[in-house]
Coordinates of C-alpha atoms in Angstrom, one line a residue:
F729 CA -76.0 53.2 -95.5
G730 CA -74.9 54.7 -92.2
R731 CA -73.0 57.7 -91.0
W732 CA -69.3 58.0 -91.3
S733 CA -67.2 60.1 -88.9
R734 CA -63.6 60.4 -87.8
R735 CA -64.6 58.8 -84.5
S736 CA -65.8 55.6 -86.2
E737 CA -62.7 55.6 -88.5
F738 CA -60.5 55.7 -85.4
H739 CA -62.2 52.9 -83.4
A740 CA -62.5 50.3 -86.2
P741 CA -58.7 49.5 -86.4
V742 CA -58.5 49.5 -82.6
L743 CA -61.3 47.0 -82.4
A744 CA -59.7 44.8 -85.1
L745 CA -56.4 44.9 -83.3
A746 CA -58.0 43.8 -80.1
L747 CA -59.7 40.9 -81.8
V748 CA -56.3 39.8 -83.3
L749 CA -54.6 40.0 -79.9
A750 CA -57.4 38.0 -78.3
L751 CA -56.7 35.2 -80.7
V752 CA -53.0 35.0 -80.1
P753 CA -52.3 32.0 -77.7
A754 CA -50.0 32.4 -74.7
Q755 CA -47.9 29.5 -76.1
R756 CA -46.9 28.9 -79.6
Q757 CA -48.7 25.8 -81.0
A758 CA -46.7 23.3 -83.1
L759 CA -47.6 22.9 -86.7
A760 CA -47.4 19.4 -88.2
G761 CA -43.8 18.9 -89.3
T762 CA -40.5 17.9 -87.8
L763 CA -39.8 19.0 -84.3
T764 CA -36.7 18.4 -82.2
W765 CA -36.9 17.6 -78.4
D766 CA -35.5 20.5 -76.3
A767 CA -34.9 19.7 -72.7
D768 CA -33.8 23.3 -71.9
N769 CA -36.2 25.8 -73.3
V770 CA -34.3 28.7 -71.7
T771 CA -31.2 28.2 -73.7
S772 CA -31.7 29.0 -77.4
G773 CA -31.8 26.0 -79.7
P774 CA -32.5 22.4 -78.8
Q775 CA -30.6 20.7 -75.9
D776 CA -30.3 17.1 -74.9
G777 CA -31.8 15.8 -71.6
G778 CA -34.8 14.4 -69.9
G779 CA -38.2 15.9 -69.2
N780 CA -41.9 15.6 -69.8
W781 CA -43.5 15.1 -73.2
D782 CA -47.0 16.5 -73.0
T783 CA -49.3 18.9 -74.8
T784 CA -48.7 22.0 -72.6
S785 CA -45.0 22.4 -72.2
M786 CA -42.9 24.3 -74.8
Q787 CA -40.2 21.5 -75.2
W788 CA -40.1 21.3 -79.0
W789 CA -37.8 23.3 -81.3
D790 CA -39.3 24.1 -84.7
G791 CA -36.1 25.7 -86.1
A792 CA -36.9 29.2 -84.7
S793 CA -38.4 28.8 -81.2
D794 CA -39.8 26.3 -78.8
V795 CA -43.4 25.2 -79.2
V796 CA -45.9 22.8 -77.6
W797 CA -46.6 19.5 -79.1
D798 CA -49.8 19.3 -81.2
N799 CA -51.5 16.0 -80.4
V800 CA -54.3 16.6 -83.0
T801 CA -52.2 16.9 -86.1
P802 CA -49.0 15.4 -84.8
G803 CA -45.7 15.8 -86.5
D804 CA -42.4 13.9 -86.5
A805 CA -40.3 13.8 -83.3
V806 CA -36.5 14.0 -83.3
F807 CA -34.3 13.2 -80.2
G808 CA -30.6 13.8 -79.9
V809 CA -28.6 16.8 -80.9
G810 CA -25.1 15.9 -79.7
D811 CA -25.2 18.4 -76.9
G812 CA -25.4 17.1 -73.3
A813 CA -26.6 13.9 -71.7
A814 CA -29.7 12.2 -72.9
G815 CA -32.3 11.1 -70.3
T816 CA -35.8 9.8 -69.7
V817 CA -38.6 11.5 -71.5
N818 CA -41.8 10.8 -69.6
L819 CA -45.2 10.9 -71.4
G820 CA -47.4 13.0 -69.2
S821 CA -50.4 11.7 -71.1
G822 CA -51.1 9.7 -74.2
I823 CA -49.1 11.1 -77.1
N824 CA -49.7 10.9 -80.9
A825 CA -46.7 11.1 -83.2
G826 CA -45.6 10.4 -86.8
N827 CA -42.1 9.4 -87.5
L828 CA -39.5 9.1 -84.7
T829 CA -35.7 9.8 -85.1
F830 CA -33.1 9.1 -82.5
N831 CA -29.7 10.7 -83.2
A832 CA -26.6 10.5 -81.0
P833 CA -26.9 12.7 -77.9
G834 CA -23.8 14.2 -76.2
S835 CA -23.8 11.1 -74.0
G836 CA -26.1 8.3 -72.7
S837 CA -29.2 7.2 -74.5
Y838 CA -32.9 8.2 -74.6
V839 CA -35.7 6.3 -72.8
I840 CA -39.3 7.1 -73.7
S841 CA -41.4 6.1 -70.7
G842 CA -45.0 6.0 -69.4
N843 CA -48.5 6.0 -70.9
T844 CA -49.1 5.1 -74.6
L845 CA -47.2 6.5 -77.6
T846 CA -49.5 6.1 -80.6
L847 CA -47.8 6.1 -84.0
V848 CA -49.9 7.4 -86.9
G849 CA -49.7 7.2 -90.7
H850 CA -47.0 4.9 -92.0
P851 CA -44.4 5.6 -89.2
V852 CA -40.7 5.2 -89.6
V853 CA -38.5 4.8 -86.5
T854 CA -34.9 5.7 -87.3
V855 CA -32.2 5.0 -84.8
N856 CA -28.9 6.4 -86.1
A857 CA -25.4 5.4 -85.1
G858 CA -24.8 6.3 -81.4
G859 CA -28.5 7.0 -80.9
D860 CA -29.5 3.7 -79.3
A861 CA -32.9 4.2 -77.6
T862 CA -35.5 2.4 -75.5
I863 CA -39.3 2.8 -75.7
G864 CA -40.8 1.7 -72.5
S865 CA -44.1 3.3 -73.2
F866 CA -46.8 1.2 -74.8
L867 CA -46.9 1.6 -78.6
G868 CA -50.4 2.0 -80.1
G869 CA -51.6 2.8 -83.6
T870 CA -49.8 1.5 -86.7
A871 CA -46.8 -0.8 -86.9
F872 CA -43.6 0.8 -87.8
T873 CA -40.6 0.5 -90.2
K874 CA -37.2 0.4 -88.5
E875 CA -34.4 2.3 -90.2
G876 CA -30.9 3.4 -89.1
S877 CA -27.9 1.3 -87.9
G878 CA -28.6 1.8 -84.2
V879 CA -30.5 -0.4 -81.7
L880 CA -34.2 0.2 -80.7
T881 CA -35.3 -1.6 -77.6
L882 CA -39.0 -2.2 -76.9
N883 CA -39.6 -2.9 -73.2
P884 CA -43.1 -1.9 -72.1
G885 CA -44.8 -3.2 -69.0
G886 CA -47.2 -5.4 -70.9
S887 CA -48.1 -6.5 -74.4
E888 CA -48.1 -4.0 -77.2
S889 CA -51.4 -3.1 -79.0
F890 CA -50.2 -1.6 -82.3
T891 CA -51.4 -3.4 -85.5
G892 CA -50.0 -4.2 -88.9
T893 CA -46.7 -5.5 -90.2
T894 CA -43.5 -4.4 -88.7
Y895 CA -40.5 -4.0 -91.0
I896 CA -36.8 -4.0 -89.9
N897 CA -34.8 -2.6 -92.8
N898 CA -31.6 -1.6 -90.9
G899 CA -30.1 -2.0 -87.5
T900 CA -31.6 -3.9 -84.6
V901 CA -34.9 -4.1 -82.8
M902 CA -34.4 -5.7 -79.4
V903 CA -37.3 -6.8 -77.3
G904 CA -37.8 -8.7 -74.1
G905 CA -38.1 -8.8 -70.4
N906 CA -41.1 -11.0 -69.9
D907 CA -41.9 -14.4 -71.5
T908 CA -45.6 -13.7 -71.6
Y909 CA -45.6 -10.3 -73.4
I910 CA -46.2 -9.7 -77.0
Y911 CA -43.8 -7.1 -78.2
I912 CA -44.6 -7.3 -82.0
N913 CA -48.4 -7.5 -82.2
G914 CA -48.6 -8.7 -85.8
D915 CA -46.5 -10.0 -88.7
L916 CA -42.8 -9.1 -88.7
Q917 CA -40.5 -8.9 -91.8
V918 CA -36.7 -8.7 -91.3
N919 CA -35.0 -7.5 -94.5
P920 CA -31.3 -7.6 -95.4
G921 CA -29.4 -5.3 -92.9
G922 CA -32.0 -5.9 -90.2
V923 CA -31.8 -7.8 -87.0
F924 CA -34.7 -8.9 -84.7
A925 CA -33.3 -10.0 -81.3
Y926 CA -35.3 -11.1 -78.3
R927 CA -34.4 -11.8 -74.7
S928 CA -37.7 -13.5 -73.7
A929 CA -40.1 -16.0 -75.3
G930 CA -42.9 -18.3 -74.4
S931 CA -46.4 -19.3 -75.3
G932 CA -47.4 -15.6 -75.5
G933 CA -44.5 -14.0 -77.3
P934 CA -42.3 -12.2 -78.3
I935 CA -44.3 -12.1 -81.5
L936 CA -48.1 -12.5 -81.8
P937 CA -48.3 -16.4 -81.8
T938 CA -50.8 -16.4 -84.7
A939 CA -48.6 -14.1 -86.9
T940 CA -46.1 -14.8 -89.6
L941 CA -42.3 -14.1 -89.3
I942 CA -40.7 -13.3 -92.6
V943 CA -36.9 -13.6 -92.4
N944 CA -36.2 -12.0 -95.8
G945 CA -32.4 -11.8 -95.8
G946 CA -32.2 -10.5 -92.3
T947 CA -31.4 -12.2 -89.0
V948 CA -33.6 -13.3 -86.1
S949 CA -31.6 -14.0 -82.9
N950 CA -32.4 -15.4 -79.5
V951 CA -29.9 -13.9 -77.1
V952 CA -31.0 -15.7 -73.9
S953 CA -30.8 -19.5 -73.7
S954 CA -33.6 -21.9 -72.9
K955 CA -36.4 -19.8 -74.4
N956 CA -39.3 -21.3 -76.3
F957 CA -40.3 -19.2 -79.4
Y958 CA -43.8 -20.3 -80.7
I959 CA -45.2 -18.8 -83.8
N960 CA -47.7 -19.9 -86.5
K961 CA -45.5 -19.5 -89.5
I962 CA -41.9 -18.7 -90.5
I963 CA -40.9 -17.8 -94.1
L964 CA -37.1 -18.2 -94.5
A965 CA -36.1 -16.5 -97.7
N966 CA -33.4 -14.5 -99.4
D967 CA -30.6 -16.3 -97.5
G968 CA -32.1 -15.2 -94.2
T969 CA -30.7 -16.5 -90.8
L970 CA -32.3 -17.9 -87.7
D971 CA -29.6 -17.6 -85.1
A972 CA -29.6 -18.3 -81.3
V973 CA -27.5 -19.0 -78.3
P974 CA -27.2 -22.7 -77.3
N975 CA -30.2 -24.5 -76.0
A976 CA -32.7 -22.2 -77.6
Y977 CA -36.0 -23.5 -79.1
C978 CA -37.8 -22.3 -82.3
N979 CA -41.2 -23.9 -82.7
P980 CA -43.1 -22.8 -85.8
T981 CA -46.3 -24.6 -86.7
N982 CA -45.6 -24.0 -90.4
F983 CA -42.2 -23.5 -92.1
D984 CA -41.9 -22.1 -95.7
A985 CA -38.3 -22.9 -96.5
R986 CA -37.0 -20.9 -99.5
S987 CA -33.4 -20.1 -98.8
G988 CA -31.3 -19.5 -95.6
R989 CA -30.1 -21.3 -92.5
N990 CA -31.6 -22.2 -89.1
F991 CA -29.0 -22.4 -86.4
F992 CA -31.4 -22.9 -83.5
S993 CA -30.4 -25.9 -81.4
R994 CA -33.9 -27.5 -80.8
Y995 CA -37.6 -27.4 -81.6
R996 CA -40.7 -28.8 -80.0
G997 CA -43.8 -30.2 -81.8
A998 CA -44.7 -31.1 -85.3
I999 CA -43.5 -28.6 -88.0
T1000 CA -45.1 -28.7 -91.4
L1001 CA -42.3 -27.8 -93.8
A1002 CA -42.7 -26.9 -97.4
K1003 CA -39.8 -26.5 -99.9
S1004 CA -41.4 -25.2 -103.1
T1005 CA -38.9 -22.7 -104.5
A1006 CA -35.4 -22.7 -105.8
G1007 CA -32.6 -22.1 -103.2
T1008 CA -31.0 -24.0 -100.4
V1009 CA -32.2 -24.2 -96.8
I1010 CA -29.9 -25.8 -94.1
L1011 CA -31.4 -26.9 -90.8
T1012 CA -29.1 -27.7 -88.0
N1013 CA -31.7 -27.9 -85.2
R1014 CA -32.9 -31.1 -83.7
P1015 CA -36.1 -32.3 -82.1
N1016 CA -36.4 -32.0 -78.4
S1017 CA -37.9 -35.5 -78.4
S1018 CA -37.6 -37.9 -81.4
G1019 CA -40.8 -39.6 -80.4
S1020 CA -43.2 -36.7 -80.6
D1021 CA -41.3 -33.9 -82.4
G1022 CA -40.2 -33.6 -86.0
H1023 CA -40.7 -32.2 -89.5
I1024 CA -43.5 -33.2 -91.9
V1025 CA -41.8 -32.4 -95.2
T1026 CA -43.1 -31.7 -98.7
M1027 CA -40.3 -31.3 -101.3
N1028 CA -41.1 -29.7 -104.6
A1029 CA -38.1 -27.6 -105.6
G1030 CA -34.7 -26.4 -104.4
T1031 CA -32.5 -28.1 -101.9
L1032 CA -33.3 -28.9 -98.3
I1033 CA -30.4 -30.1 -96.0
F1034 CA -30.9 -31.6 -92.6
D1035 CA -27.4 -31.1 -91.0
K1036 CA -27.0 -33.8 -88.5
S1037 CA -23.3 -33.3 -87.8
G1038 CA -24.0 -32.0 -84.3
N1039 CA -26.6 -34.5 -83.4
S1040 CA -27.8 -37.7 -85.0
A1041 CA -31.5 -37.6 -83.9
N1042 CA -34.1 -38.2 -86.6
R1043 CA -35.3 -34.9 -88.1
L1044 CA -38.5 -36.2 -89.7
K1045 CA -41.6 -36.8 -87.5
T1046 CA -42.2 -40.4 -86.8
G1047 CA -45.5 -41.6 -88.4
S1048 CA -45.8 -38.8 -90.9
L1049 CA -45.8 -38.8 -94.6
L1050 CA -42.7 -37.6 -96.5
T1051 CA -43.7 -36.1 -99.9
L1052 CA -41.1 -35.9 -102.7
G1053 CA -42.3 -34.0 -105.7
G1054 CA -39.0 -32.4 -106.8
G1055 CA -35.9 -30.8 -105.6
T1056 CA -33.2 -32.4 -103.5
L1057 CA -33.5 -33.7 -99.9
L1058 CA -30.2 -34.4 -98.0
F1059 CA -29.4 -35.7 -94.6
T1060 CA -25.8 -35.0 -93.7
N1061 CA -24.0 -36.9 -91.0
S1062 CA -20.7 -37.9 -92.7
N1063 CA -22.8 -40.5 -94.5
S1064 CA -24.1 -39.8 -98.0
L1065 CA -26.3 -42.9 -98.1
I1066 CA -28.8 -42.1 -95.3
N1067 CA -32.1 -43.6 -96.4
P1068 CA -35.3 -41.5 -95.8
S1069 CA -37.1 -44.6 -94.8
T1070 CA -34.5 -45.2 -92.1
E1071 CA -34.5 -41.5 -91.1
N1072 CA -38.3 -41.7 -90.7
P1073 CA -39.4 -45.2 -89.7
S1074 CA -43.1 -44.8 -90.4
A1075 CA -46.0 -46.8 -91.7
A1076 CA -46.9 -43.6 -93.7
G1077 CA -43.9 -44.1 -95.8
T1078 CA -42.7 -41.9 -98.7
L1079 CA -44.9 -40.4 -101.4
L1080 CA -43.1 -39.9 -104.7
I1081 CA -44.8 -37.5 -107.1
P1082 CA -43.3 -37.8 -110.6

């Protein structure tokens, strides 16, 4: 089976060692897991600061040493270690990542900028107290869930491309900058403890116009006046709140009114409103034009209150059918005897369903 000698015994381990050394990379590759941004890879341990997020620089602390980012099997990224000033982290190329966490840096706030940051799996973006952060990069991949009490600002240079339903469970997601950009490219659900705030709105955004906004106990707020928010459907539930600065417009095509309050000042267009569950919904907004704008209401359960104390304009769309199948419909204006047929002078009249 071959000749053995001391010479072959000596050379076999040497050859094996050479092969092992040849396979050792010059830089330590990150393994999928949680890595912490390290702006200063000379000083031991992670440090706050700006820099470049790419797949060649050893800028990620794995608990023992700095490693490069693995874009093939990406892990979770953590920013903010309470040591030094935060800064701008530029994506040198497209980056894939799982969960993102922004903790409080020593000072300032983090900005992720450039290229596209693709979120994979079922990503959670956590912004903890003092860790307010801005993502100026485009977001691709899967929609995210927002956790943590801090503020996450999305402000890319165009419309986002990520897909799926975005959930805001805690803290605030702030978007805006351009009235034509879509910042949430799909359905959005705002749960108790969550806030969705926007600074821009128009025919193209801030949410995909064909999507559904579910205000499930959370708050949606327009922070800049005279903005027109158009969307296919709003579900107001779990005592959710639609809030806005004065002279702001909320214009859903369909409104599923379950429980909560709408504080927007105005709306444009015809809104098909259904009240089919228990609970109370109070609407204080008024039509921009009583002639062409208004609600087309179907009442089946619960209580729907049109609060006219701030403005006496008719709330129901002229010429439309008012369907009463159950529940309670109220028009408040210091007058408990307002007649729906007076509120909605229409040949279509009122349909009573016993």
